[in-house]
Amino acid sequence: MKPHLIILGAPGSGKGTQAARLVEKGFTHISTGDLLRREIAKGSELGQKVSGIMTRGDLVDDNTVMALLKANCDVDKVSYIFDGFPRNIAQAEMLQAELLSESKTLAVYFKIDLGILINRVVNRRTCGNCGEIYNLTTKPPRVAEVCDKCGAHGALKQRKDDTEEVISNRLKIFADSVDPMLAFYKSKSALVEIDASMPENVVFSALEKVIC
Ligand code: AMP
Protein backbone atom coordinates (compact mmCIF):
# COMPACT_ATOMS: atom_id res chain seq x y z
CA MET A 1 0.00 0.00 0.00
CA LYS A 2 1.19 3.53 -0.79
CA PRO A 3 1.86 5.87 2.14
CA HIS A 4 -0.84 8.26 3.28
CA LEU A 5 -0.06 11.80 2.14
CA ILE A 6 -0.66 14.78 4.38
CA ILE A 7 -0.77 17.96 2.36
CA LEU A 8 0.24 21.04 4.30
CA GLY A 9 -0.33 24.33 2.56
CA ALA A 10 -2.00 27.69 2.87
CA PRO A 11 -5.50 28.32 1.51
CA GLY A 12 -5.08 28.74 -2.25
CA SER A 13 -1.74 26.93 -2.45
CA GLY A 14 -3.28 24.32 -4.76
CA LYS A 15 -3.89 21.48 -2.32
CA GLY A 16 -7.35 20.63 -3.60
CA THR A 17 -6.39 20.86 -7.28
CA GLN A 18 -3.38 18.60 -6.88
CA ALA A 19 -5.19 16.19 -4.61
CA ALA A 20 -7.90 15.73 -7.25
CA ARG A 21 -5.18 14.79 -9.76
CA LEU A 22 -3.51 12.38 -7.34
CA VAL A 23 -6.78 10.44 -7.15
CA GLU A 24 -5.87 9.19 -10.65
CA LYS A 25 -2.75 7.67 -9.07
CA GLY A 26 -4.81 5.53 -6.71
CA PHE A 27 -5.13 7.80 -3.69
CA THR A 28 -8.39 8.69 -1.99
CA HIS A 29 -8.84 12.42 -1.39
CA ILE A 30 -10.29 13.43 1.94
CA SER A 31 -10.80 17.12 2.71
CA THR A 32 -12.08 18.17 6.12
CA GLY A 33 -13.30 21.44 4.58
CA ASP A 34 -15.42 19.43 2.11
CA LEU A 35 -16.74 17.17 4.88
CA LEU A 36 -17.75 20.22 6.93
CA ARG A 37 -19.35 21.97 3.93
CA ARG A 38 -21.33 18.78 3.30
CA GLU A 39 -22.67 18.92 6.87
CA ILE A 40 -23.72 22.55 6.31
CA ALA A 41 -25.44 21.62 3.03
CA LYS A 42 -27.31 18.80 4.81
CA GLY A 43 -28.38 21.23 7.55
CA SER A 44 -27.21 18.76 10.22
CA GLU A 45 -26.68 19.77 13.83
CA LEU A 46 -22.94 19.75 13.19
CA GLY A 47 -23.42 21.87 10.06
CA GLN A 48 -25.40 24.45 12.02
CA LYS A 49 -22.72 24.52 14.70
CA VAL A 50 -19.83 25.15 12.28
CA SER A 51 -21.45 27.39 9.67
CA GLY A 52 -20.67 30.75 11.32
CA ILE A 53 -17.16 29.67 12.29
CA MET A 54 -16.37 28.74 8.70
CA THR A 55 -17.90 31.90 7.25
CA ARG A 56 -15.53 33.93 9.42
CA GLY A 57 -12.57 31.77 8.38
CA ASP A 58 -11.90 30.61 11.93
CA LEU A 59 -11.05 27.03 12.83
CA VAL A 60 -13.62 24.53 14.02
CA ASP A 61 -12.53 22.88 17.28
CA ASP A 62 -10.00 20.08 16.98
CA ASN A 63 -12.08 17.28 18.52
CA THR A 64 -15.09 17.96 16.30
CA VAL A 65 -13.05 17.83 13.11
CA MET A 66 -11.07 14.79 14.25
CA ALA A 67 -14.30 12.90 15.00
CA LEU A 68 -15.69 13.79 11.57
CA LEU A 69 -12.49 12.68 9.90
CA LYS A 70 -12.41 9.37 11.77
CA ALA A 71 -16.02 8.66 10.88
CA ASN A 72 -15.22 9.12 7.19
CA CYS A 73 -12.03 7.18 6.62
CA ASP A 74 -10.58 3.71 6.97
CA VAL A 75 -6.79 4.05 6.86
CA ASP A 76 -6.13 0.31 6.60
CA LYS A 77 -8.05 -0.03 3.34
CA VAL A 78 -6.89 2.84 1.11
CA SER A 79 -4.09 5.41 0.87
CA TYR A 80 -5.45 8.84 1.67
CA ILE A 81 -4.49 12.36 0.79
CA PHE A 82 -5.35 14.36 3.87
CA ASP A 83 -6.25 17.86 2.68
CA GLY A 84 -6.97 20.50 5.33
CA PHE A 85 -6.12 18.27 8.28
CA PRO A 86 -4.02 18.80 10.36
CA ARG A 87 -4.35 22.57 10.78
CA ASN A 88 -2.25 22.89 13.94
CA ILE A 89 0.17 20.86 16.02
CA ALA A 90 -2.56 19.47 18.30
CA GLN A 91 -4.32 18.02 15.24
CA ALA A 92 -1.05 16.64 13.86
CA GLU A 93 -0.44 14.81 17.12
CA MET A 94 -4.04 13.53 17.26
CA LEU A 95 -3.90 12.31 13.67
CA GLN A 96 -0.69 10.45 14.39
CA ALA A 97 -1.88 8.91 17.68
CA GLU A 98 -5.50 8.14 16.78
CA LEU A 99 -5.39 7.21 13.10
CA LEU A 100 -1.94 6.80 11.60
CA SER A 101 0.20 5.21 14.31
CA GLU A 102 0.52 1.99 12.30
CA SER A 103 0.63 3.60 8.85
CA LYS A 104 3.33 4.83 6.53
CA THR A 105 2.86 8.59 6.17
CA LEU A 106 4.47 11.39 4.20
CA ALA A 107 3.78 15.09 4.76
CA VAL A 108 4.10 17.30 1.68
CA TYR A 109 4.48 21.02 2.29
CA PHE A 110 3.15 23.22 -0.53
CA LYS A 111 5.56 26.10 -0.04
CA ILE A 112 4.45 29.44 -1.51
CA ASP A 113 4.77 33.14 -0.77
CA LEU A 114 1.59 33.97 1.15
CA GLY A 115 1.49 37.47 -0.42
CA ILE A 116 0.26 36.12 -3.77
CA LEU A 117 -2.51 34.01 -2.33
CA ILE A 118 -5.19 36.61 -1.60
CA ASN A 119 -5.52 37.30 -5.32
CA ARG A 120 -5.59 33.59 -6.14
CA VAL A 121 -8.25 32.81 -3.60
CA VAL A 122 -10.66 35.64 -4.42
CA ASN A 123 -10.61 34.43 -8.05
CA ARG A 124 -11.22 30.79 -7.14
CA ARG A 125 -14.48 29.21 -8.31
CA THR A 126 -15.64 25.64 -7.77
CA CYS A 127 -18.16 23.68 -9.78
CA GLY A 128 -21.07 23.01 -7.45
CA ASN A 129 -21.90 19.89 -9.46
CA CYS A 130 -18.57 17.99 -9.76
CA GLY A 131 -16.14 19.96 -7.56
CA GLU A 132 -13.75 20.96 -10.36
CA ILE A 133 -11.68 23.98 -9.26
CA TYR A 134 -11.11 27.04 -11.51
CA ASN A 135 -9.37 30.38 -11.23
CA LEU A 136 -10.95 33.23 -13.15
CA THR A 137 -7.55 34.69 -14.09
CA THR A 138 -5.20 31.71 -14.40
CA LYS A 139 -7.54 28.79 -15.17
CA PRO A 140 -10.94 30.03 -16.36
CA PRO A 141 -13.51 27.62 -17.81
CA ARG A 142 -13.36 27.40 -21.64
CA VAL A 143 -16.91 28.80 -21.84
CA ALA A 144 -17.86 31.34 -19.20
CA GLU A 145 -20.03 29.84 -16.43
CA VAL A 146 -19.88 26.32 -17.89
CA CYS A 147 -17.85 23.60 -16.18
CA ASP A 148 -15.27 22.08 -18.57
CA LYS A 149 -15.39 18.77 -16.76
CA CYS A 150 -19.09 18.01 -16.28
CA GLY A 151 -20.72 20.59 -18.56
CA ALA A 152 -22.95 22.03 -15.81
CA HIS A 153 -24.24 25.50 -16.68
CA GLY A 154 -24.09 28.31 -14.13
CA ALA A 155 -22.68 25.98 -11.50
CA LEU A 156 -19.39 27.77 -10.80
CA LYS A 157 -19.59 29.08 -7.26
CA GLN A 158 -17.43 31.25 -5.08
CA ARG A 159 -16.98 29.87 -1.57
CA LYS A 160 -18.38 32.16 1.11
CA ASP A 161 -15.00 32.18 2.85
CA ASP A 162 -13.06 33.14 -0.29
CA THR A 163 -13.62 36.87 0.15
CA GLU A 164 -10.65 39.20 0.73
CA GLU A 165 -11.46 39.90 4.38
CA VAL A 166 -11.97 36.26 5.33
CA ILE A 167 -8.98 34.98 3.40
CA SER A 168 -6.72 37.39 5.32
CA ASN A 169 -7.89 35.76 8.55
CA ARG A 170 -7.40 32.25 7.15
CA LEU A 171 -3.89 33.08 5.95
CA LYS A 172 -2.96 34.52 9.33
CA ILE A 173 -4.18 31.37 11.09
CA PHE A 174 -2.12 29.28 8.68
CA ALA A 175 1.03 31.39 9.12
CA ASP A 176 0.73 31.20 12.91
CA SER A 177 0.42 27.42 12.98
CA VAL A 178 2.51 25.93 10.18
CA ASP A 179 6.02 25.91 11.69
CA PRO A 180 5.34 23.51 14.58
CA MET A 181 3.66 21.09 12.14
CA LEU A 182 6.63 21.21 9.78
CA ALA A 183 8.97 20.56 12.72
CA PHE A 184 6.77 17.64 13.82
CA TYR A 185 6.96 15.83 10.47
CA LYS A 186 10.61 16.76 9.96
CA SER A 187 11.47 15.14 13.29
CA LYS A 188 9.93 11.93 11.94
CA SER A 189 11.87 12.24 8.66
CA ALA A 190 8.48 12.34 6.96
CA LEU A 191 8.50 15.80 5.36
CA VAL A 192 9.08 16.89 1.77
CA GLU A 193 8.65 20.37 0.29
CA ILE A 194 7.20 21.29 -3.08
CA ASP A 195 7.42 24.70 -4.74
CA ALA A 196 3.68 25.42 -5.05
CA SER A 197 4.20 28.70 -6.91
CA MET A 198 4.95 26.77 -10.13
CA PRO A 199 2.30 26.05 -12.79
CA GLU A 200 -0.14 23.24 -11.99
CA ASN A 201 1.55 20.64 -14.24
CA VAL A 202 5.01 21.36 -12.84
CA VAL A 203 3.73 20.98 -9.28
CA PHE A 204 2.06 17.72 -10.25
CA SER A 205 5.29 16.32 -11.78
CA ALA A 206 7.16 17.22 -8.60
CA LEU A 207 4.51 15.47 -6.57
CA GLU A 208 4.68 12.35 -8.72
CA LYS A 209 8.42 12.19 -8.05
CA VAL A 210 8.10 12.35 -4.29
CA ILE A 211 5.36 9.74 -4.03
CA CYS A 212 7.06 7.13 -6.23
P1 AMP B 1 -10.69 24.35 3.66
O1 AMP B 1 -11.69 23.83 2.68
O2 AMP B 1 -9.63 23.33 4.01
O3 AMP B 1 -10.09 25.67 3.23
O4 AMP B 1 -11.48 24.62 5.02
C1 AMP B 1 -12.53 25.55 5.07
C2 AMP B 1 -12.88 25.86 6.52
O5 AMP B 1 -13.30 24.65 7.17
C3 AMP B 1 -11.71 26.37 7.37
O6 AMP B 1 -11.51 27.77 7.24
C4 AMP B 1 -12.21 25.98 8.78
O7 AMP B 1 -13.23 26.86 9.21
C5 AMP B 1 -12.86 24.63 8.53
N1 AMP B 1 -11.86 23.53 8.64
C6 AMP B 1 -11.46 22.67 7.66
N2 AMP B 1 -10.55 21.79 8.12
C7 AMP B 1 -10.38 22.10 9.43
C8 AMP B 1 -9.56 21.57 10.45
N3 AMP B 1 -8.71 20.56 10.22
N4 AMP B 1 -9.64 22.12 11.69
C9 AMP B 1 -10.47 23.15 11.95
N5 AMP B 1 -11.27 23.72 11.03
C10 AMP B 1 -11.23 23.19 9.77
PDB file of C-alpha atoms and ligand atoms in Angstrom:
ATOM      1  CA  MET A   1       0.000   0.000   0.000  1.00  0.00           C
ATOM      2  CA  LYS A   2       1.187   3.529  -0.792  1.00  0.00           C
ATOM      3  CA  PRO A   3       1.856   5.872   2.144  1.00  0.00           C
ATOM      4  CA  HIS A   4      -0.842   8.258   3.276  1.00  0.00           C
ATOM      5  CA  LEU A   5      -0.064  11.801   2.139  1.00  0.00           C
ATOM      6  CA  ILE A   6      -0.663  14.777   4.377  1.00  0.00           C
ATOM      7  CA  ILE A   7      -0.771  17.964   2.356  1.00  0.00           C
ATOM      8  CA  LEU A   8       0.245  21.037   4.304  1.00  0.00           C
ATOM      9  CA  GLY A   9      -0.329  24.332   2.558  1.00  0.00           C
ATOM     10  CA  ALA A  10      -2.001  27.692   2.872  1.00  0.00           C
ATOM     11  CA  PRO A  11      -5.504  28.318   1.505  1.00  0.00           C
ATOM     12  CA  GLY A  12      -5.080  28.736  -2.254  1.00  0.00           C
ATOM     13  CA  SER A  13      -1.736  26.927  -2.447  1.00  0.00           C
ATOM     14  CA  GLY A  14      -3.280  24.324  -4.758  1.00  0.00           C
ATOM     15  CA  LYS A  15      -3.887  21.476  -2.317  1.00  0.00           C
ATOM     16  CA  GLY A  16      -7.350  20.627  -3.604  1.00  0.00           C
ATOM     17  CA  THR A  17      -6.394  20.863  -7.280  1.00  0.00           C
ATOM     18  CA  GLN A  18      -3.379  18.605  -6.885  1.00  0.00           C
ATOM     19  CA  ALA A  19      -5.188  16.186  -4.605  1.00  0.00           C
ATOM     20  CA  ALA A  20      -7.896  15.732  -7.252  1.00  0.00           C
ATOM     21  CA  ARG A  21      -5.181  14.791  -9.758  1.00  0.00           C
ATOM     22  CA  LEU A  22      -3.514  12.377  -7.337  1.00  0.00           C
ATOM     23  CA  VAL A  23      -6.780  10.443  -7.155  1.00  0.00           C
ATOM     24  CA  GLU A  24      -5.875   9.187 -10.646  1.00  0.00           C
ATOM     25  CA  LYS A  25      -2.751   7.667  -9.069  1.00  0.00           C
ATOM     26  CA  GLY A  26      -4.812   5.528  -6.705  1.00  0.00           C
ATOM     27  CA  PHE A  27      -5.133   7.801  -3.686  1.00  0.00           C
ATOM     28  CA  THR A  28      -8.394   8.690  -1.990  1.00  0.00           C
ATOM     29  CA  HIS A  29      -8.840  12.420  -1.389  1.00  0.00           C
ATOM     30  CA  ILE A  30     -10.290  13.433   1.941  1.00  0.00           C
ATOM     31  CA  SER A  31     -10.800  17.121   2.712  1.00  0.00           C
ATOM     32  CA  THR A  32     -12.084  18.169   6.122  1.00  0.00           C
ATOM     33  CA  GLY A  33     -13.303  21.442   4.576  1.00  0.00           C
ATOM     34  CA  ASP A  34     -15.419  19.430   2.108  1.00  0.00           C
ATOM     35  CA  LEU A  35     -16.738  17.166   4.885  1.00  0.00           C
ATOM     36  CA  LEU A  36     -17.751  20.220   6.934  1.00  0.00           C
ATOM     37  CA  ARG A  37     -19.353  21.970   3.931  1.00  0.00           C
ATOM     38  CA  ARG A  38     -21.332  18.778   3.304  1.00  0.00           C
ATOM     39  CA  GLU A  39     -22.670  18.925   6.868  1.00  0.00           C
ATOM     40  CA  ILE A  40     -23.719  22.549   6.305  1.00  0.00           C
ATOM     41  CA  ALA A  41     -25.438  21.616   3.030  1.00  0.00           C
ATOM     42  CA  LYS A  42     -27.310  18.800   4.813  1.00  0.00           C
ATOM     43  CA  GLY A  43     -28.382  21.229   7.546  1.00  0.00           C
ATOM     44  CA  SER A  44     -27.214  18.762  10.215  1.00  0.00           C
ATOM     45  CA  GLU A  45     -26.676  19.774  13.831  1.00  0.00           C
ATOM     46  CA  LEU A  46     -22.938  19.751  13.190  1.00  0.00           C
ATOM     47  CA  GLY A  47     -23.423  21.868  10.061  1.00  0.00           C
ATOM     48  CA  GLN A  48     -25.397  24.453  12.022  1.00  0.00           C
ATOM     49  CA  LYS A  49     -22.720  24.516  14.704  1.00  0.00           C
ATOM     50  CA  VAL A  50     -19.829  25.154  12.284  1.00  0.00           C
ATOM     51  CA  SER A  51     -21.453  27.387   9.667  1.00  0.00           C
ATOM     52  CA  GLY A  52     -20.673  30.746  11.321  1.00  0.00           C
ATOM     53  CA  ILE A  53     -17.161  29.670  12.285  1.00  0.00           C
ATOM     54  CA  MET A  54     -16.366  28.743   8.696  1.00  0.00           C
ATOM     55  CA  THR A  55     -17.902  31.896   7.246  1.00  0.00           C
ATOM     56  CA  ARG A  56     -15.525  33.931   9.421  1.00  0.00           C
ATOM     57  CA  GLY A  57     -12.569  31.774   8.380  1.00  0.00           C
ATOM     58  CA  ASP A  58     -11.897  30.608  11.934  1.00  0.00           C
ATOM     59  CA  LEU A  59     -11.046  27.034  12.826  1.00  0.00           C
ATOM     60  CA  VAL A  60     -13.615  24.534  14.025  1.00  0.00           C
ATOM     61  CA  ASP A  61     -12.529  22.883  17.279  1.00  0.00           C
ATOM     62  CA  ASP A  62      -9.996  20.082  16.980  1.00  0.00           C
ATOM     63  CA  ASN A  63     -12.078  17.282  18.522  1.00  0.00           C
ATOM     64  CA  THR A  64     -15.092  17.960  16.304  1.00  0.00           C
ATOM     65  CA  VAL A  65     -13.054  17.834  13.110  1.00  0.00           C
ATOM     66  CA  MET A  66     -11.071  14.795  14.254  1.00  0.00           C
ATOM     67  CA  ALA A  67     -14.301  12.904  15.004  1.00  0.00           C
ATOM     68  CA  LEU A  68     -15.693  13.790  11.568  1.00  0.00           C
ATOM     69  CA  LEU A  69     -12.489  12.678   9.897  1.00  0.00           C
ATOM     70  CA  LYS A  70     -12.410   9.373  11.772  1.00  0.00           C
ATOM     71  CA  ALA A  71     -16.017   8.660  10.880  1.00  0.00           C
ATOM     72  CA  ASN A  72     -15.219   9.117   7.194  1.00  0.00           C
ATOM     73  CA  CYS A  73     -12.030   7.176   6.624  1.00  0.00           C
ATOM     74  CA  ASP A  74     -10.577   3.715   6.969  1.00  0.00           C
ATOM     75  CA  VAL A  75      -6.789   4.052   6.863  1.00  0.00           C
ATOM     76  CA  ASP A  76      -6.134   0.315   6.598  1.00  0.00           C
ATOM     77  CA  LYS A  77      -8.048  -0.029   3.340  1.00  0.00           C
ATOM     78  CA  VAL A  78      -6.893   2.842   1.110  1.00  0.00           C
ATOM     79  CA  SER A  79      -4.094   5.410   0.870  1.00  0.00           C
ATOM     80  CA  TYR A  80      -5.454   8.844   1.672  1.00  0.00           C
ATOM     81  CA  ILE A  81      -4.492  12.356   0.788  1.00  0.00           C
ATOM     82  CA  PHE A  82      -5.352  14.358   3.870  1.00  0.00           C
ATOM     83  CA  ASP A  83      -6.252  17.860   2.675  1.00  0.00           C
ATOM     84  CA  GLY A  84      -6.970  20.496   5.326  1.00  0.00           C
ATOM     85  CA  PHE A  85      -6.119  18.270   8.279  1.00  0.00           C
ATOM     86  CA  PRO A  86      -4.024  18.804  10.359  1.00  0.00           C
ATOM     87  CA  ARG A  87      -4.348  22.572  10.783  1.00  0.00           C
ATOM     88  CA  ASN A  88      -2.246  22.885  13.942  1.00  0.00           C
ATOM     89  CA  ILE A  89       0.171  20.859  16.024  1.00  0.00           C
ATOM     90  CA  ALA A  90      -2.556  19.466  18.298  1.00  0.00           C
ATOM     91  CA  GLN A  91      -4.322  18.020  15.237  1.00  0.00           C
ATOM     92  CA  ALA A  92      -1.049  16.642  13.857  1.00  0.00           C
ATOM     93  CA  GLU A  93      -0.437  14.806  17.124  1.00  0.00           C
ATOM     94  CA  MET A  94      -4.036  13.531  17.260  1.00  0.00           C
ATOM     95  CA  LEU A  95      -3.897  12.315  13.672  1.00  0.00           C
ATOM     96  CA  GLN A  96      -0.694  10.450  14.385  1.00  0.00           C
ATOM     97  CA  ALA A  97      -1.882   8.906  17.675  1.00  0.00           C
ATOM     98  CA  GLU A  98      -5.499   8.141  16.777  1.00  0.00           C
ATOM     99  CA  LEU A  99      -5.390   7.215  13.101  1.00  0.00           C
ATOM    100  CA  LEU A 100      -1.936   6.805  11.604  1.00  0.00           C
ATOM    101  CA  SER A 101       0.204   5.206  14.309  1.00  0.00           C
ATOM    102  CA  GLU A 102       0.516   1.992  12.300  1.00  0.00           C
ATOM    103  CA  SER A 103       0.634   3.598   8.855  1.00  0.00           C
ATOM    104  CA  LYS A 104       3.332   4.829   6.529  1.00  0.00           C
ATOM    105  CA  THR A 105       2.861   8.592   6.174  1.00  0.00           C
ATOM    106  CA  LEU A 106       4.468  11.392   4.203  1.00  0.00           C
ATOM    107  CA  ALA A 107       3.782  15.086   4.756  1.00  0.00           C
ATOM    108  CA  VAL A 108       4.102  17.297   1.677  1.00  0.00           C
ATOM    109  CA  TYR A 109       4.478  21.022   2.292  1.00  0.00           C
ATOM    110  CA  PHE A 110       3.152  23.215  -0.531  1.00  0.00           C
ATOM    111  CA  LYS A 111       5.555  26.104  -0.039  1.00  0.00           C
ATOM    112  CA  ILE A 112       4.450  29.435  -1.514  1.00  0.00           C
ATOM    113  CA  ASP A 113       4.772  33.143  -0.771  1.00  0.00           C
ATOM    114  CA  LEU A 114       1.588  33.974   1.154  1.00  0.00           C
ATOM    115  CA  GLY A 115       1.489  37.470  -0.424  1.00  0.00           C
ATOM    116  CA  ILE A 116       0.264  36.121  -3.772  1.00  0.00           C
ATOM    117  CA  LEU A 117      -2.508  34.014  -2.325  1.00  0.00           C
ATOM    118  CA  ILE A 118      -5.193  36.612  -1.604  1.00  0.00           C
ATOM    119  CA  ASN A 119      -5.519  37.298  -5.319  1.00  0.00           C
ATOM    120  CA  ARG A 120      -5.585  33.594  -6.140  1.00  0.00           C
ATOM    121  CA  VAL A 121      -8.250  32.810  -3.597  1.00  0.00           C
ATOM    122  CA  VAL A 122     -10.662  35.636  -4.424  1.00  0.00           C
ATOM    123  CA  ASN A 123     -10.610  34.429  -8.047  1.00  0.00           C
ATOM    124  CA  ARG A 124     -11.217  30.787  -7.137  1.00  0.00           C
ATOM    125  CA  ARG A 125     -14.477  29.205  -8.312  1.00  0.00           C
ATOM    126  CA  THR A 126     -15.639  25.641  -7.769  1.00  0.00           C
ATOM    127  CA  CYS A 127     -18.164  23.684  -9.779  1.00  0.00           C
ATOM    128  CA  GLY A 128     -21.073  23.006  -7.452  1.00  0.00           C
ATOM    129  CA  ASN A 129     -21.895  19.891  -9.457  1.00  0.00           C
ATOM    130  CA  CYS A 130     -18.569  17.993  -9.755  1.00  0.00           C
ATOM    131  CA  GLY A 131     -16.142  19.957  -7.564  1.00  0.00           C
ATOM    132  CA  GLU A 132     -13.746  20.961 -10.360  1.00  0.00           C
ATOM    133  CA  ILE A 133     -11.676  23.980  -9.262  1.00  0.00           C
ATOM    134  CA  TYR A 134     -11.110  27.037 -11.508  1.00  0.00           C
ATOM    135  CA  ASN A 135      -9.367  30.376 -11.232  1.00  0.00           C
ATOM    136  CA  LEU A 136     -10.949  33.230 -13.154  1.00  0.00           C
ATOM    137  CA  THR A 137      -7.552  34.687 -14.087  1.00  0.00           C
ATOM    138  CA  THR A 138      -5.200  31.710 -14.402  1.00  0.00           C
ATOM    139  CA  LYS A 139      -7.536  28.785 -15.172  1.00  0.00           C
ATOM    140  CA  PRO A 140     -10.941  30.034 -16.364  1.00  0.00           C
ATOM    141  CA  PRO A 141     -13.511  27.619 -17.811  1.00  0.00           C
ATOM    142  CA  ARG A 142     -13.358  27.404 -21.636  1.00  0.00           C
ATOM    143  CA  VAL A 143     -16.908  28.795 -21.840  1.00  0.00           C
ATOM    144  CA  ALA A 144     -17.865  31.344 -19.196  1.00  0.00           C
ATOM    145  CA  GLU A 145     -20.029  29.843 -16.426  1.00  0.00           C
ATOM    146  CA  VAL A 146     -19.876  26.318 -17.885  1.00  0.00           C
ATOM    147  CA  CYS A 147     -17.845  23.604 -16.180  1.00  0.00           C
ATOM    148  CA  ASP A 148     -15.270  22.080 -18.574  1.00  0.00           C
ATOM    149  CA  LYS A 149     -15.390  18.771 -16.755  1.00  0.00           C
ATOM    150  CA  CYS A 150     -19.091  18.011 -16.277  1.00  0.00           C
ATOM    151  CA  GLY A 151     -20.725  20.595 -18.564  1.00  0.00           C
ATOM    152  CA  ALA A 152     -22.946  22.027 -15.815  1.00  0.00           C
ATOM    153  CA  HIS A 153     -24.245  25.503 -16.683  1.00  0.00           C
ATOM    154  CA  GLY A 154     -24.091  28.312 -14.131  1.00  0.00           C
ATOM    155  CA  ALA A 155     -22.685  25.981 -11.501  1.00  0.00           C
ATOM    156  CA  LEU A 156     -19.386  27.771 -10.803  1.00  0.00           C
ATOM    157  CA  LYS A 157     -19.592  29.081  -7.256  1.00  0.00           C
ATOM    158  CA  GLN A 158     -17.425  31.247  -5.079  1.00  0.00           C
ATOM    159  CA  ARG A 159     -16.979  29.872  -1.568  1.00  0.00           C
ATOM    160  CA  LYS A 160     -18.381  32.162   1.112  1.00  0.00           C
ATOM    161  CA  ASP A 161     -15.000  32.183   2.855  1.00  0.00           C
ATOM    162  CA  ASP A 162     -13.058  33.144  -0.293  1.00  0.00           C
ATOM    163  CA  THR A 163     -13.618  36.874   0.150  1.00  0.00           C
ATOM    164  CA  GLU A 164     -10.655  39.196   0.735  1.00  0.00           C
ATOM    165  CA  GLU A 165     -11.458  39.898   4.379  1.00  0.00           C
ATOM    166  CA  VAL A 166     -11.968  36.256   5.330  1.00  0.00           C
ATOM    167  CA  ILE A 167      -8.979  34.981   3.401  1.00  0.00           C
ATOM    168  CA  SER A 168      -6.724  37.388   5.323  1.00  0.00           C
ATOM    169  CA  ASN A 169      -7.887  35.762   8.554  1.00  0.00           C
ATOM    170  CA  ARG A 170      -7.403  32.247   7.148  1.00  0.00           C
ATOM    171  CA  LEU A 171      -3.888  33.078   5.947  1.00  0.00           C
ATOM    172  CA  LYS A 172      -2.959  34.520   9.330  1.00  0.00           C
ATOM    173  CA  ILE A 173      -4.179  31.370  11.089  1.00  0.00           C
ATOM    174  CA  PHE A 174      -2.122  29.279   8.681  1.00  0.00           C
ATOM    175  CA  ALA A 175       1.032  31.393   9.123  1.00  0.00           C
ATOM    176  CA  ASP A 176       0.730  31.196  12.907  1.00  0.00           C
ATOM    177  CA  SER A 177       0.417  27.420  12.978  1.00  0.00           C
ATOM    178  CA  VAL A 178       2.507  25.934  10.179  1.00  0.00           C
ATOM    179  CA  ASP A 179       6.016  25.914  11.689  1.00  0.00           C
ATOM    180  CA  PRO A 180       5.337  23.508  14.576  1.00  0.00           C
ATOM    181  CA  MET A 181       3.658  21.086  12.141  1.00  0.00           C
ATOM    182  CA  LEU A 182       6.634  21.210   9.785  1.00  0.00           C
ATOM    183  CA  ALA A 183       8.969  20.561  12.723  1.00  0.00           C
ATOM    184  CA  PHE A 184       6.766  17.636  13.824  1.00  0.00           C
ATOM    185  CA  TYR A 185       6.957  15.827  10.471  1.00  0.00           C
ATOM    186  CA  LYS A 186      10.608  16.758   9.961  1.00  0.00           C
ATOM    187  CA  SER A 187      11.474  15.141  13.286  1.00  0.00           C
ATOM    188  CA  LYS A 188       9.930  11.932  11.941  1.00  0.00           C
ATOM    189  CA  SER A 189      11.870  12.238   8.663  1.00  0.00           C
ATOM    190  CA  ALA A 190       8.476  12.342   6.956  1.00  0.00           C
ATOM    191  CA  LEU A 191       8.504  15.800   5.359  1.00  0.00           C
ATOM    192  CA  VAL A 192       9.079  16.892   1.766  1.00  0.00           C
ATOM    193  CA  GLU A 193       8.646  20.370   0.294  1.00  0.00           C
ATOM    194  CA  ILE A 194       7.196  21.289  -3.081  1.00  0.00           C
ATOM    195  CA  ASP A 195       7.415  24.702  -4.739  1.00  0.00           C
ATOM    196  CA  ALA A 196       3.683  25.420  -5.048  1.00  0.00           C
ATOM    197  CA  SER A 197       4.198  28.701  -6.914  1.00  0.00           C
ATOM    198  CA  MET A 198       4.955  26.767 -10.129  1.00  0.00           C
ATOM    199  CA  PRO A 199       2.298  26.052 -12.791  1.00  0.00           C
ATOM    200  CA  GLU A 200      -0.138  23.237 -11.994  1.00  0.00           C
ATOM    201  CA  ASN A 201       1.546  20.637 -14.241  1.00  0.00           C
ATOM    202  CA  VAL A 202       5.012  21.358 -12.840  1.00  0.00           C
ATOM    203  CA  VAL A 203       3.734  20.981  -9.278  1.00  0.00           C
ATOM    204  CA  PHE A 204       2.061  17.718 -10.248  1.00  0.00           C
ATOM    205  CA  SER A 205       5.289  16.323 -11.776  1.00  0.00           C
ATOM    206  CA  ALA A 206       7.158  17.219  -8.602  1.00  0.00           C
ATOM    207  CA  LEU A 207       4.509  15.467  -6.570  1.00  0.00           C
ATOM    208  CA  GLU A 208       4.682  12.351  -8.715  1.00  0.00           C
ATOM    209  CA  LYS A 209       8.421  12.194  -8.055  1.00  0.00           C
ATOM    210  CA  VAL A 210       8.099  12.348  -4.294  1.00  0.00           C
ATOM    211  CA  ILE A 211       5.357   9.744  -4.026  1.00  0.00           C
ATOM    212  CA  CYS A 212       7.063   7.135  -6.228  1.00  0.00           C
TER     213      CYS A 212
HETATM  214  P1  AMP B   1     -10.686  24.348   3.656  1.00  0.00           P
HETATM  215  O1  AMP B   1     -11.690  23.828   2.683  1.00  0.00           O
HETATM  216  O2  AMP B   1      -9.628  23.335   4.009  1.00  0.00           O
HETATM  217  O3  AMP B   1     -10.088  25.671   3.229  1.00  0.00           O
HETATM  218  O4  AMP B   1     -11.479  24.621   5.018  1.00  0.00           O
HETATM  219  C1  AMP B   1     -12.530  25.553   5.073  1.00  0.00           C
HETATM  220  C2  AMP B   1     -12.876  25.855   6.516  1.00  0.00           C
HETATM  221  O5  AMP B   1     -13.301  24.653   7.175  1.00  0.00           O
HETATM  222  C3  AMP B   1     -11.714  26.365   7.371  1.00  0.00           C
HETATM  223  O6  AMP B   1     -11.511  27.770   7.242  1.00  0.00           O
HETATM  224  C4  AMP B   1     -12.210  25.983   8.776  1.00  0.00           C
HETATM  225  O7  AMP B   1     -13.232  26.863   9.212  1.00  0.00           O
HETATM  226  C5  AMP B   1     -12.858  24.626   8.531  1.00  0.00           C
HETATM  227  N1  AMP B   1     -11.860  23.529   8.644  1.00  0.00           N
HETATM  228  C6  AMP B   1     -11.460  22.668   7.663  1.00  0.00           C
HETATM  229  N2  AMP B   1     -10.554  21.791   8.122  1.00  0.00           N
HETATM  230  C7  AMP B   1     -10.382  22.098   9.435  1.00  0.00           C
HETATM  231  C8  AMP B   1      -9.559  21.566  10.452  1.00  0.00           C
HETATM  232  N3  AMP B   1      -8.709  20.557  10.217  1.00  0.00           N
HETATM  233  N4  AMP B   1      -9.641  22.120  11.691  1.00  0.00           N
HETATM  234  C9  AMP B   1     -10.468  23.145  11.954  1.00  0.00           C
HETATM  235  N5  AMP B   1     -11.267  23.717  11.032  1.00  0.00           N
HETATM  236  C10 AMP B   1     -11.227  23.193   9.773  1.00  0.00           C
END
